[in-house]
Short mmCIF file of C-alpha atoms in Angstrom, two decimals:
data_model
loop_
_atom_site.label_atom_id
_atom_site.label_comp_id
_atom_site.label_asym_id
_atom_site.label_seq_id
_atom_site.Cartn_x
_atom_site.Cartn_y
_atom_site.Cartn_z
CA UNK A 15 -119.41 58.74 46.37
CA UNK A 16 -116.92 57.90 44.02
CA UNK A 17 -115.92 54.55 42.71
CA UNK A 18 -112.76 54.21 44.82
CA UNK A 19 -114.82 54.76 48.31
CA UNK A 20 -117.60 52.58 46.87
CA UNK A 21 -115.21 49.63 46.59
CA UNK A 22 -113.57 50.07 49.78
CA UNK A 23 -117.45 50.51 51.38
CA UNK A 24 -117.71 46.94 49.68
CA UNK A 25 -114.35 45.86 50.73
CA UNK A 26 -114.70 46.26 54.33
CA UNK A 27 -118.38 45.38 54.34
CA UNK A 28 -117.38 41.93 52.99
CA UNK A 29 -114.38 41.60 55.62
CA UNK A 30 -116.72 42.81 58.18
CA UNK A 31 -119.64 39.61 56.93
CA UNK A 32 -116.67 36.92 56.82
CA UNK A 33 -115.55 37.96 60.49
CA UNK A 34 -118.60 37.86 61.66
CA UNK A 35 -119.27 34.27 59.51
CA UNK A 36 -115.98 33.29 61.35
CA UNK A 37 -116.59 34.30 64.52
CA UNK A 38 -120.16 32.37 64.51
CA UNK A 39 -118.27 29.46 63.13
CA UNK A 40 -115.82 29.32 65.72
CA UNK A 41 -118.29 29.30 68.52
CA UNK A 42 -120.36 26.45 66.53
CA UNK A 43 -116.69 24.59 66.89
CA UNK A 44 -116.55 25.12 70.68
CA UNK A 45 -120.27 23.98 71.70
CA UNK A 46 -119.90 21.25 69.53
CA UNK A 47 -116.89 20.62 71.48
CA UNK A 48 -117.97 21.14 74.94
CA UNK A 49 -121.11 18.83 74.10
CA UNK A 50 -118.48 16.01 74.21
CA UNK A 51 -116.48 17.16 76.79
CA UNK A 52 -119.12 16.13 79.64
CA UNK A 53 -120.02 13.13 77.02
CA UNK A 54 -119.28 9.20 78.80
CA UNK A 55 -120.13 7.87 75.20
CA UNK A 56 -119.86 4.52 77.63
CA UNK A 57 -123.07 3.80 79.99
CA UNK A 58 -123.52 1.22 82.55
CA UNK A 59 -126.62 -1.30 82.31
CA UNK A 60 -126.56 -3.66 84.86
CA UNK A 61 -125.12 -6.38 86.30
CA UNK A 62 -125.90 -10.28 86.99
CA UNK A 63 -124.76 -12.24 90.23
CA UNK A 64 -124.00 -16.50 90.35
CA UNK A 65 -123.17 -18.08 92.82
CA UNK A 66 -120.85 -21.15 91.52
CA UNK A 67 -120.49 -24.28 94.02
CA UNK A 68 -117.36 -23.51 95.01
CA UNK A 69 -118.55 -20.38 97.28
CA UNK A 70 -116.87 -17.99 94.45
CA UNK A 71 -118.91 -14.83 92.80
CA UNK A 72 -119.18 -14.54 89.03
CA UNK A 73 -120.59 -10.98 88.15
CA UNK A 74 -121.57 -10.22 84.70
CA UNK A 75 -121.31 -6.57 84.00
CA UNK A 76 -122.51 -5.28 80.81
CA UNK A 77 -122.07 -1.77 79.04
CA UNK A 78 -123.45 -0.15 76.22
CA UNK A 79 -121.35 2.36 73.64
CA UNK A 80 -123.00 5.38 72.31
CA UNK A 81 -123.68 4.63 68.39
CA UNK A 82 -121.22 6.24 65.85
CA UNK A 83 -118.37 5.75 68.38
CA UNK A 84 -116.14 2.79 69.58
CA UNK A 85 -113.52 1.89 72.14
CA UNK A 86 -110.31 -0.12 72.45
CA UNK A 87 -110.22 -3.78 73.49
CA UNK A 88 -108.29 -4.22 77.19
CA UNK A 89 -105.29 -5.64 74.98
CA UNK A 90 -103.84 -3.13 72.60
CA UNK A 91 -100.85 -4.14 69.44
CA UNK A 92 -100.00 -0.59 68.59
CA UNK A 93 -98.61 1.72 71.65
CA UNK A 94 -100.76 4.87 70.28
CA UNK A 95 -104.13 3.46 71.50
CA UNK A 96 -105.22 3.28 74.91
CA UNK A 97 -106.40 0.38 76.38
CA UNK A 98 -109.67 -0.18 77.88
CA UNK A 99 -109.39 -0.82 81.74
CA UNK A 100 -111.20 -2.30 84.53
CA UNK A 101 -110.50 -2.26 88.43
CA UNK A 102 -112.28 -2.79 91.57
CA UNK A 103 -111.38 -1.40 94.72
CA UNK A 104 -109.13 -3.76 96.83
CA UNK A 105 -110.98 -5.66 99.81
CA UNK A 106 -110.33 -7.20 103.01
CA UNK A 107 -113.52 -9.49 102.31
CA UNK A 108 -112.54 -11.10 98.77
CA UNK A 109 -110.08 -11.45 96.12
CA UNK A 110 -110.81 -10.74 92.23
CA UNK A 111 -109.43 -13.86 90.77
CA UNK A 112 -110.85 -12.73 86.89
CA UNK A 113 -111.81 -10.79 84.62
CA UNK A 114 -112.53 -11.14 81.06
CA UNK A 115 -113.80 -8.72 78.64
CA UNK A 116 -116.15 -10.24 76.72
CA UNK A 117 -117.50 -8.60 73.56
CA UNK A 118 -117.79 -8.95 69.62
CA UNK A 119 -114.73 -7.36 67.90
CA UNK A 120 -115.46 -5.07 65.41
CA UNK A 121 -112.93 -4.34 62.39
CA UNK A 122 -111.44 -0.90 62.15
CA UNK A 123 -109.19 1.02 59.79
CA UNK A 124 -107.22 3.90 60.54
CA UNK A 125 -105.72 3.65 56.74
CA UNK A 126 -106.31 1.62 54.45
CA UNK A 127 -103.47 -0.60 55.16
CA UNK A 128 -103.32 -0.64 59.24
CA UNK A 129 -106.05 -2.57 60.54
CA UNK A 130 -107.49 -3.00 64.50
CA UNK A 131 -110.06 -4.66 66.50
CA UNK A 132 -112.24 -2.00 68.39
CA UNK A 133 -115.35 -2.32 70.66
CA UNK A 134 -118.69 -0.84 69.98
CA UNK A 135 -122.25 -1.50 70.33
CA UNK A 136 -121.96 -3.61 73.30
CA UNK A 137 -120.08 -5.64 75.99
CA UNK A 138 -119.55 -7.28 79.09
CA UNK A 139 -117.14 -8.12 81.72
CA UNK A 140 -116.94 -10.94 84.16
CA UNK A 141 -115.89 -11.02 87.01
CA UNK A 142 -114.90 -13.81 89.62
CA UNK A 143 -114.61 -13.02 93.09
CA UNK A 144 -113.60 -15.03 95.59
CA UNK A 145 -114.88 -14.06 99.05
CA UNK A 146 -113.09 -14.69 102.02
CA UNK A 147 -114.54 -17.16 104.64
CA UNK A 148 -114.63 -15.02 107.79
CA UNK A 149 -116.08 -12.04 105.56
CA UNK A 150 -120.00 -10.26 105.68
CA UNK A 151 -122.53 -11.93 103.80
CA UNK A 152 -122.73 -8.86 101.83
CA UNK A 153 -120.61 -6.01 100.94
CA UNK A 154 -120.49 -2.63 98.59
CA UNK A 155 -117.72 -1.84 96.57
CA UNK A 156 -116.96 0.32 93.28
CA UNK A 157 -115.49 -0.70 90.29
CA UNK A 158 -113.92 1.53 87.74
CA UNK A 159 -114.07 1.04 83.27
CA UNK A 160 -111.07 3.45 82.28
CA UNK A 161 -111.70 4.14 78.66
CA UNK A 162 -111.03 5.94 75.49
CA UNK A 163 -113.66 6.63 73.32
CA UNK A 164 -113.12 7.36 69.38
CA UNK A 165 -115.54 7.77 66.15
CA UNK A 166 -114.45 8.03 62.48
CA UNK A 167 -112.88 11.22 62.60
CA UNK A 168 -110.99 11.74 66.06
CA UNK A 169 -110.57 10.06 69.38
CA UNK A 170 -111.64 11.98 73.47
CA UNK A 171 -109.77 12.66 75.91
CA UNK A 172 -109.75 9.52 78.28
CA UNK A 173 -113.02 8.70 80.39
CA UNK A 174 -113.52 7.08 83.80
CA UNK A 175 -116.77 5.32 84.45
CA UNK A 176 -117.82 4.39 88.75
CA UNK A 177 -119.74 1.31 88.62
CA UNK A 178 -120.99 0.54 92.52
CA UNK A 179 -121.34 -2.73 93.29
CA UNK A 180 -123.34 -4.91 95.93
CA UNK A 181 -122.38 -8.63 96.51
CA UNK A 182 -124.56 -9.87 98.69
#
């Protein structure tokens, strides 16, 4: 074999070894990526019932965020987040008269000069529901936390969480 055939042997044996390095790179890339497609990064613990005097509901709701990532507050400055939202499913037996997002900010830089509050670790929401006086001593409903989550490199696609919830 002469030297001309010998480097081309080499030649398209290295080509060959980066393709295949490539190709075993790019499907690395893709299960990575379809490990956080099905990901919530946003769980639901539990919720707390009280009953106040004046007949109303106050539910506490809280929610924990998968570590390494964080979501927006339910009030956003700049239009390119996406707000955090929560919704129940209307009734005929009570009205939602609040809800309040209740959480520690957290302070988060996309550059060094632009500045946000983001949620992470933890939170809660509280509602206040008012039921109606000719209504069932208990009903089942579902609530909905409509989310974005992001972590120090990139932010999901949007989430929706289905929180089912007995007042009773």
């Amino acid at each position: 074999m002469n030297s001309y055939n010998k480097w081309l042997a080499c030649m398209l044996l290295t080509l060959f070894c980066s393709c295949l390095h490539k190709e075993k790179t790019d499907q690395q890339l893709q299960l990575n990526a379809s490990k956080n497609y099905d990901k919530n990064f946003v769980d639901f613990v539990d919720y707390k019932m009280f009953k106040e005097s004046n007949l109303n509901i106050k539910l506490k709701l809280n929610f924990t965020i998968d570590s390494g990532y964080h979501i927006q507050p339910d009030t956003v400055t700049n239009s390119n987040f996406i707000a955090t939202h929560f919704s129940i499913e209307d009734s005929e037996t009570y009205d939602v008269t609040a809800v309040k997002f209740d959480y520690k900010p957290k302070r988060w830089t996309l550059d060094s000069t632009t500045y946000f509050k983001v949620i992470s670790e933890n939170f809660s929401i509280w509602l206040t529901i008012a039921p109606h006086k000719a209504s069932p001593k208990s009903s089942t409903t579902n609530a909905i936390l409509y989310y974005q989550a992001c972590d120090a490199k990139k932010c999901y696609f949007p989430r929706s969480l289905t929180i089912p919830i007995s007042l009773e």
